[in-house]
């Protein structure tokens, strides 16, 4: 019986990473589930659900040559592969502020205490080298309601951070 694994890879970005990794997995009889692949700084990172008939060690042996040839580090964890169980975010929060240590922790802790379940978070540093601006986009589920999140953001914005919450219409059916 096939098992699901979470495969994470990271290394310096270069052309061909996705093609070589997915070819090695296909050649090893793997099936892919959900994936997330993106470039952060000059690194490329992959998280992918992989269904494989063998154990984690066999999957590791299948992937090791291609990972080594591409200079990638990888990690494999056995998981319960529950596909098609997506959480639908009902709020989007955009956050901007002068880049400084702790901005992510401050905002996400305030939102956690107000009942936000973060489904997706993307961030970037814009502005200039002299005046960097931290930009964060969060999608999540407002478990305690939108008013609780707005109250949490009102406190955070008193510290020079700008935040805007936008409800997301969720259509089911």
PDB file of N, CA and C in Angstrom, residues 68-145:
ATOM      1  N   UNK A  68      21.940  15.618  -4.781  1.00  0.00           N
ATOM      2  CA  UNK A  68      23.374  15.897  -4.687  1.00  0.00           C
ATOM      3  C   UNK A  68      23.877  16.602  -5.943  1.00  0.00           C
ATOM      4  N   UNK A  69      23.417  16.152  -7.106  1.00  0.00           N
ATOM      5  CA  UNK A  69      23.885  16.762  -8.357  1.00  0.00           C
ATOM      6  C   UNK A  69      23.434  18.215  -8.495  1.00  0.00           C
ATOM      7  N   UNK A  70      22.317  18.573  -7.835  1.00  0.00           N
ATOM      8  CA  UNK A  70      21.799  19.939  -7.910  1.00  0.00           C
ATOM      9  C   UNK A  70      22.188  20.777  -6.693  1.00  0.00           C
ATOM     10  N   UNK A  71      22.911  20.179  -5.756  1.00  0.00           N
ATOM     11  CA  UNK A  71      23.314  20.901  -4.550  1.00  0.00           C
ATOM     12  C   UNK A  71      22.159  21.199  -3.612  1.00  0.00           C
ATOM     13  N   UNK A  72      21.179  20.293  -3.566  1.00  0.00           N
ATOM     14  CA  UNK A  72      19.995  20.487  -2.721  1.00  0.00           C
ATOM     15  C   UNK A  72      20.094  19.684  -1.430  1.00  0.00           C
ATOM     16  N   UNK A  73      19.546  20.240  -0.375  1.00  0.00           N
ATOM     17  CA  UNK A  73      19.369  19.512   0.874  1.00  0.00           C
ATOM     18  C   UNK A  73      17.913  19.080   0.911  1.00  0.00           C
ATOM     19  N   UNK A  74      17.643  17.878   1.391  1.00  0.00           N
ATOM     20  CA  UNK A  74      16.251  17.460   1.443  1.00  0.00           C
ATOM     21  C   UNK A  74      15.946  16.714   2.729  1.00  0.00           C
ATOM     22  N   UNK A  75      14.642  16.647   3.008  1.00  0.00           N
ATOM     23  CA  UNK A  75      14.151  16.006   4.221  1.00  0.00           C
ATOM     24  C   UNK A  75      12.832  15.313   3.879  1.00  0.00           C
ATOM     25  N   UNK A  76      12.600  14.154   4.447  1.00  0.00           N
ATOM     26  CA  UNK A  76      11.386  13.385   4.165  1.00  0.00           C
ATOM     27  C   UNK A  76      10.702  13.031   5.481  1.00  0.00           C
ATOM     28  N   UNK A  77       9.392  13.284   5.533  1.00  0.00           N
ATOM     29  CA  UNK A  77       8.578  12.900   6.703  1.00  0.00           C
ATOM     30  C   UNK A  77       7.364  12.126   6.227  1.00  0.00           C
ATOM     31  N   UNK A  78       7.030  11.039   6.910  1.00  0.00           N
ATOM     32  CA  UNK A  78       5.795  10.307   6.615  1.00  0.00           C
ATOM     33  C   UNK A  78       4.621  11.154   7.124  1.00  0.00           C
ATOM     34  N   UNK A  79       3.572  11.247   6.310  1.00  0.00           N
ATOM     35  CA  UNK A  79       2.402  12.052   6.686  1.00  0.00           C
ATOM     36  C   UNK A  79       1.127  11.286   6.355  1.00  0.00           C
ATOM     37  N   UNK A  80       0.008  11.776   6.847  1.00  0.00           N
ATOM     38  CA  UNK A  80      -1.301  11.318   6.403  1.00  0.00           C
ATOM     39  C   UNK A  80      -1.656  12.185   5.205  1.00  0.00           C
ATOM     40  N   UNK A  81      -1.793  11.575   4.042  1.00  0.00           N
ATOM     41  CA  UNK A  81      -2.007  12.349   2.816  1.00  0.00           C
ATOM     42  C   UNK A  81      -3.465  12.637   2.563  1.00  0.00           C
ATOM     43  N   UNK A  82      -3.988  13.596   3.267  1.00  0.00           N
ATOM     44  CA  UNK A  82      -5.397  13.956   3.101  1.00  0.00           C
ATOM     45  C   UNK A  82      -5.529  15.028   2.027  1.00  0.00           C
ATOM     46  N   UNK A  83      -5.753  14.599   0.798  1.00  0.00           N
ATOM     47  CA  UNK A  83      -5.971  15.553  -0.289  1.00  0.00           C
ATOM     48  C   UNK A  83      -7.408  16.058  -0.246  1.00  0.00           C
ATOM     49  N   UNK A  84      -7.652  17.144  -0.895  1.00  0.00           N
ATOM     50  CA  UNK A  84      -8.994  17.706  -1.059  1.00  0.00           C
ATOM     51  C   UNK A  84      -9.624  18.160   0.258  1.00  0.00           C
ATOM     52  N   UNK A  85      -8.812  18.504   1.212  1.00  0.00           N
ATOM     53  CA  UNK A  85      -9.324  19.031   2.487  1.00  0.00           C
ATOM     54  C   UNK A  85      -8.744  20.428   2.708  1.00  0.00           C
ATOM     55  N   UNK A  86      -8.995  21.289   1.785  1.00  0.00           N
ATOM     56  CA  UNK A  86      -8.437  22.642   1.846  1.00  0.00           C
ATOM     57  C   UNK A  86      -9.239  23.518   2.799  1.00  0.00           C
ATOM     58  N   UNK A  87      -8.538  24.279   3.594  1.00  0.00           N
ATOM     59  CA  UNK A  87      -9.178  25.325   4.378  1.00  0.00           C
ATOM     60  C   UNK A  87      -9.377  26.520   3.458  1.00  0.00           C
ATOM     61  N   UNK A  88     -10.546  27.078   3.445  1.00  0.00           N
ATOM     62  CA  UNK A  88     -10.825  28.248   2.621  1.00  0.00           C
ATOM     63  C   UNK A  88     -10.659  29.494   3.474  1.00  0.00           C
ATOM     64  N   UNK A  89      -9.658  30.331   3.188  1.00  0.00           N
ATOM     65  CA  UNK A  89      -9.480  31.551   3.977  1.00  0.00           C
ATOM     66  C   UNK A  89     -10.679  32.482   3.798  1.00  0.00           C
ATOM     67  N   UNK A  90     -11.036  33.171   4.873  1.00  0.00           N
ATOM     68  CA  UNK A  90     -12.126  34.139   4.787  1.00  0.00           C
ATOM     69  C   UNK A  90     -11.665  35.568   5.049  1.00  0.00           C
ATOM     70  N   UNK A  91     -10.356  35.740   5.272  1.00  0.00           N
ATOM     71  CA  UNK A  91      -9.800  37.087   5.407  1.00  0.00           C
ATOM     72  C   UNK A  91      -8.429  37.160   4.743  1.00  0.00           C
ATOM     73  N   UNK A  92      -8.121  38.346   4.227  1.00  0.00           N
ATOM     74  CA  UNK A  92      -6.787  38.654   3.712  1.00  0.00           C
ATOM     75  C   UNK A  92      -6.290  39.866   4.495  1.00  0.00           C
ATOM     76  N   UNK A  93      -5.074  39.784   4.970  1.00  0.00           N
ATOM     77  CA  UNK A  93      -4.505  40.889   5.742  1.00  0.00           C
ATOM     78  C   UNK A  93      -3.192  41.307   5.086  1.00  0.00           C
ATOM     79  N   UNK A  94      -3.098  42.561   4.715  1.00  0.00           N
ATOM     80  CA  UNK A  94      -1.871  43.123   4.152  1.00  0.00           C
ATOM     81  C   UNK A  94      -1.209  43.970   5.230  1.00  0.00           C
ATOM     82  N   UNK A  95       0.085  43.769   5.435  1.00  0.00           N
ATOM     83  CA  UNK A  95       0.829  44.468   6.481  1.00  0.00           C
ATOM     84  C   UNK A  95       2.056  45.109   5.848  1.00  0.00           C
ATOM     85  N   UNK A  96       2.291  46.376   6.194  1.00  0.00           N
ATOM     86  CA  UNK A  96       3.458  47.105   5.696  1.00  0.00           C
ATOM     87  C   UNK A  96       4.078  47.860   6.861  1.00  0.00           C
ATOM     88  N   UNK A  97       5.391  47.928   6.874  1.00  0.00           N
ATOM     89  CA  UNK A  97       6.042  48.707   7.909  1.00  0.00           C
ATOM     90  C   UNK A  97       7.532  48.766   7.678  1.00  0.00           C
ATOM     91  N   UNK A  98       8.173  49.735   8.323  1.00  0.00           N
ATOM     92  CA  UNK A  98       9.625  49.813   8.253  1.00  0.00           C
ATOM     93  C   UNK A  98      10.192  48.481   8.736  1.00  0.00           C
ATOM     94  N   UNK A  99      11.102  47.922   7.941  1.00  0.00           N
ATOM     95  CA  UNK A  99      11.646  46.614   8.291  1.00  0.00           C
ATOM     96  C   UNK A  99      12.446  46.712   9.584  1.00  0.00           C
ATOM     97  N   UNK A 100      12.109  45.828  10.516  1.00  0.00           N
ATOM     98  CA  UNK A 100      12.823  45.753  11.783  1.00  0.00           C
ATOM     99  C   UNK A 100      12.597  44.375  12.378  1.00  0.00           C
ATOM    100  N   UNK A 101      13.513  43.911  13.215  1.00  0.00           N
ATOM    101  CA  UNK A 101      13.338  42.585  13.816  1.00  0.00           C
ATOM    102  C   UNK A 101      12.052  42.516  14.626  1.00  0.00           C
ATOM    103  N   UNK A 102      11.345  41.406  14.493  1.00  0.00           N
ATOM    104  CA  UNK A 102      10.174  41.151  15.324  1.00  0.00           C
ATOM    105  C   UNK A 102       8.835  41.509  14.718  1.00  0.00           C
ATOM    106  N   UNK A 103       8.816  42.122  13.530  1.00  0.00           N
ATOM    107  CA  UNK A 103       7.537  42.558  12.963  1.00  0.00           C
ATOM    108  C   UNK A 103       6.621  41.366  12.678  1.00  0.00           C
ATOM    109  N   UNK A 104       7.156  40.266  12.172  1.00  0.00           N
ATOM    110  CA  UNK A 104       6.327  39.083  11.881  1.00  0.00           C
ATOM    111  C   UNK A 104       5.803  38.486  13.179  1.00  0.00           C
ATOM    112  N   UNK A 105       6.660  38.345  14.168  1.00  0.00           N
ATOM    113  CA  UNK A 105       6.241  37.774  15.441  1.00  0.00           C
ATOM    114  C   UNK A 105       5.161  38.630  16.097  1.00  0.00           C
ATOM    115  N   UNK A 106       5.348  39.957  16.081  1.00  0.00           N
ATOM    116  CA  UNK A 106       4.371  40.851  16.722  1.00  0.00           C
ATOM    117  C   UNK A 106       3.004  40.728  16.060  1.00  0.00           C
ATOM    118  N   UNK A 107       2.978  40.791  14.737  1.00  0.00           N
ATOM    119  CA  UNK A 107       1.699  40.758  14.019  1.00  0.00           C
ATOM    120  C   UNK A 107       1.046  39.378  14.134  1.00  0.00           C
ATOM    121  N   UNK A 108       1.806  38.320  13.884  1.00  0.00           N
ATOM    122  CA  UNK A 108       1.195  36.984  13.893  1.00  0.00           C
ATOM    123  C   UNK A 108       0.772  36.558  15.296  1.00  0.00           C
ATOM    124  N   UNK A 109       1.496  36.976  16.321  1.00  0.00           N
ATOM    125  CA  UNK A 109       1.062  36.655  17.686  1.00  0.00           C
ATOM    126  C   UNK A 109      -0.229  37.378  18.032  1.00  0.00           C
ATOM    127  N   UNK A 110      -0.341  38.637  17.640  1.00  0.00           N
ATOM    128  CA  UNK A 110      -1.580  39.384  17.899  1.00  0.00           C
ATOM    129  C   UNK A 110      -2.753  38.738  17.172  1.00  0.00           C
ATOM    130  N   UNK A 111      -2.525  38.328  15.927  1.00  0.00           N
ATOM    131  CA  UNK A 111      -3.600  37.697  15.151  1.00  0.00           C
ATOM    132  C   UNK A 111      -3.938  36.306  15.701  1.00  0.00           C
ATOM    133  N   UNK A 112      -2.942  35.581  16.161  1.00  0.00           N
ATOM    134  CA  UNK A 112      -3.197  34.267  16.776  1.00  0.00           C
ATOM    135  C   UNK A 112      -4.076  34.418  18.008  1.00  0.00           C
ATOM    136  N   UNK A 113      -3.745  35.381  18.851  1.00  0.00           N
ATOM    137  CA  UNK A 113      -4.546  35.597  20.069  1.00  0.00           C
ATOM    138  C   UNK A 113      -5.970  36.037  19.740  1.00  0.00           C
ATOM    139  N   UNK A 114      -6.163  36.619  18.546  1.00  0.00           N
ATOM    140  CA  UNK A 114      -7.505  37.039  18.117  1.00  0.00           C
ATOM    141  C   UNK A 114      -8.218  35.942  17.327  1.00  0.00           C
ATOM    142  N   UNK A 115      -7.595  34.766  17.234  1.00  0.00           N
ATOM    143  CA  UNK A 115      -8.279  33.624  16.626  1.00  0.00           C
ATOM    144  C   UNK A 115      -8.038  33.407  15.145  1.00  0.00           C
ATOM    145  N   UNK A 116      -6.951  33.954  14.589  1.00  0.00           N
ATOM    146  CA  UNK A 116      -6.685  33.726  13.165  1.00  0.00           C
ATOM    147  C   UNK A 116      -5.918  32.425  12.965  1.00  0.00           C
ATOM    148  N   UNK A 117      -6.429  31.578  12.088  1.00  0.00           N
ATOM    149  CA  UNK A 117      -5.703  30.390  11.643  1.00  0.00           C
ATOM    150  C   UNK A 117      -5.060  30.759  10.303  1.00  0.00           C
ATOM    151  N   UNK A 118      -3.749  30.933  10.301  1.00  0.00           N
ATOM    152  CA  UNK A 118      -3.051  31.337   9.080  1.00  0.00           C
ATOM    153  C   UNK A 118      -2.972  30.156   8.111  1.00  0.00           C
ATOM    154  N   UNK A 119      -3.472  30.377   6.906  1.00  0.00           N
ATOM    155  CA  UNK A 119      -3.454  29.362   5.853  1.00  0.00           C
ATOM    156  C   UNK A 119      -2.291  29.608   4.896  1.00  0.00           C
ATOM    157  N   UNK A 120      -1.974  30.875   4.675  1.00  0.00           N
ATOM    158  CA  UNK A 120      -0.890  31.225   3.760  1.00  0.00           C
ATOM    159  C   UNK A 120      -0.273  32.552   4.206  1.00  0.00           C
ATOM    160  N   UNK A 121       1.040  32.643   4.137  1.00  0.00           N
ATOM    161  CA  UNK A 121       1.733  33.883   4.477  1.00  0.00           C
ATOM    162  C   UNK A 121       2.879  34.070   3.488  1.00  0.00           C
ATOM    163  N   UNK A 122       2.877  35.189   2.805  1.00  0.00           N
ATOM    164  CA  UNK A 122       3.970  35.564   1.912  1.00  0.00           C
ATOM    165  C   UNK A 122       4.540  36.881   2.408  1.00  0.00           C
ATOM    166  N   UNK A 123       5.844  37.001   2.344  1.00  0.00           N
ATOM    167  CA  UNK A 123       6.437  38.269   2.761  1.00  0.00           C
ATOM    168  C   UNK A 123       7.606  38.609   1.851  1.00  0.00           C
ATOM    169  N   UNK A 124       7.943  39.887   1.865  1.00  0.00           N
ATOM    170  CA  UNK A 124       9.046  40.369   1.046  1.00  0.00           C
ATOM    171  C   UNK A 124       9.587  41.637   1.697  1.00  0.00           C
ATOM    172  N   UNK A 125      10.778  42.000   1.320  1.00  0.00           N
ATOM    173  CA  UNK A 125      11.356  43.265   1.776  1.00  0.00           C
ATOM    174  C   UNK A 125      11.487  44.162   0.550  1.00  0.00           C
ATOM    175  N   UNK A 126      10.754  45.269   0.571  1.00  0.00           N
ATOM    176  CA  UNK A 126      10.795  46.229  -0.527  1.00  0.00           C
ATOM    177  C   UNK A 126      11.519  47.479  -0.088  1.00  0.00           C
ATOM    178  N   UNK A 127      11.208  48.569  -0.738  1.00  0.00           N
ATOM    179  CA  UNK A 127      11.848  49.835  -0.418  1.00  0.00           C
ATOM    180  C   UNK A 127      13.270  49.860  -0.948  1.00  0.00           C
ATOM    181  N   UNK A 128      14.159  50.510  -0.207  1.00  0.00           N
ATOM    182  CA  UNK A 128      15.567  50.611  -0.614  1.00  0.00           C
ATOM    183  C   UNK A 128      16.442  50.000   0.479  1.00  0.00           C
ATOM    184  N   UNK A 129      17.737  49.873   0.204  1.00  0.00           N
ATOM    185  CA  UNK A 129      18.636  49.345   1.234  1.00  0.00           C
ATOM    186  C   UNK A 129      18.692  50.281   2.431  1.00  0.00           C
ATOM    187  N   UNK A 130      18.554  51.604   2.180  1.00  0.00           N
ATOM    188  CA  UNK A 130      18.573  52.575   3.278  1.00  0.00           C
ATOM    189  C   UNK A 130      17.257  52.608   4.045  1.00  0.00           C
ATOM    190  N   UNK A 131      16.156  52.368   3.347  1.00  0.00           N
ATOM    191  CA  UNK A 131      14.833  52.415   3.963  1.00  0.00           C
ATOM    192  C   UNK A 131      14.020  51.184   3.554  1.00  0.00           C
ATOM    193  N   UNK A 132      14.386  50.015   4.092  1.00  0.00           N
ATOM    194  CA  UNK A 132      13.653  48.794   3.727  1.00  0.00           C
ATOM    195  C   UNK A 132      12.248  48.781   4.337  1.00  0.00           C
ATOM    196  N   UNK A 133      11.325  48.252   3.574  1.00  0.00           N
ATOM    197  CA  UNK A 133       9.931  48.128   4.016  1.00  0.00           C
ATOM    198  C   UNK A 133       9.559  46.652   4.020  1.00  0.00           C
ATOM    199  N   UNK A 134       9.032  46.192   5.150  1.00  0.00           N
ATOM    200  CA  UNK A 134       8.596  44.798   5.234  1.00  0.00           C
ATOM    201  C   UNK A 134       7.149  44.720   4.769  1.00  0.00           C
ATOM    202  N   UNK A 135       6.894  43.795   3.862  1.00  0.00           N
ATOM    203  CA  UNK A 135       5.566  43.630   3.271  1.00  0.00           C
ATOM    204  C   UNK A 135       5.126  42.190   3.531  1.00  0.00           C
ATOM    205  N   UNK A 136       3.936  42.037   4.086  1.00  0.00           N
ATOM    206  CA  UNK A 136       3.456  40.699   4.429  1.00  0.00           C
ATOM    207  C   UNK A 136       1.992  40.580   4.001  1.00  0.00           C
ATOM    208  N   UNK A 137       1.669  39.484   3.355  1.00  0.00           N
ATOM    209  CA  UNK A 137       0.298  39.175   2.966  1.00  0.00           C
ATOM    210  C   UNK A 137      -0.096  37.871   3.630  1.00  0.00           C
ATOM    211  N   UNK A 138      -1.196  37.909   4.372  1.00  0.00           N
ATOM    212  CA  UNK A 138      -1.655  36.756   5.138  1.00  0.00           C
ATOM    213  C   UNK A 138      -3.071  36.419   4.706  1.00  0.00           C
ATOM    214  N   UNK A 139      -3.316  35.151   4.421  1.00  0.00           N
ATOM    215  CA  UNK A 139      -4.668  34.648   4.213  1.00  0.00           C
ATOM    216  C   UNK A 139      -4.956  33.695   5.366  1.00  0.00           C
ATOM    217  N   UNK A 140      -6.159  33.786   5.909  1.00  0.00           N
ATOM    218  CA  UNK A 140      -6.470  32.928   7.037  1.00  0.00           C
ATOM    219  C   UNK A 140      -7.949  32.789   7.284  1.00  0.00           C
ATOM    220  N   UNK A 141      -8.247  32.003   8.316  1.00  0.00           N
ATOM    221  CA  UNK A 141      -9.621  31.769   8.736  1.00  0.00           C
ATOM    222  C   UNK A 141      -9.818  32.491  10.066  1.00  0.00           C
ATOM    223  N   UNK A 142     -10.806  33.378  10.099  1.00  0.00           N
ATOM    224  CA  UNK A 142     -11.109  34.158  11.304  1.00  0.00           C
ATOM    225  C   UNK A 142     -11.977  33.317  12.227  1.00  0.00           C
ATOM    226  N   UNK A 143     -11.345  32.502  13.058  1.00  0.00           N
ATOM    227  CA  UNK A 143     -12.069  31.558  13.920  1.00  0.00           C
ATOM    228  C   UNK A 143     -12.899  32.263  14.987  1.00  0.00           C
ATOM    229  N   UNK A 144     -12.482  33.462  15.404  1.00  0.00           N
ATOM    230  CA  UNK A 144     -13.208  34.210  16.436  1.00  0.00           C
ATOM    231  C   UNK A 144     -13.938  35.416  15.847  1.00  0.00           C
ATOM    232  N   UNK A 145     -13.995  35.482  14.517  1.00  0.00           N
ATOM    233  CA  UNK A 145     -14.691  36.579  13.857  1.00  0.00           C
ATOM    234  C   UNK A 145     -13.747  37.694  13.428  1.00  0.00           C
TER     235      UNK A 145
END
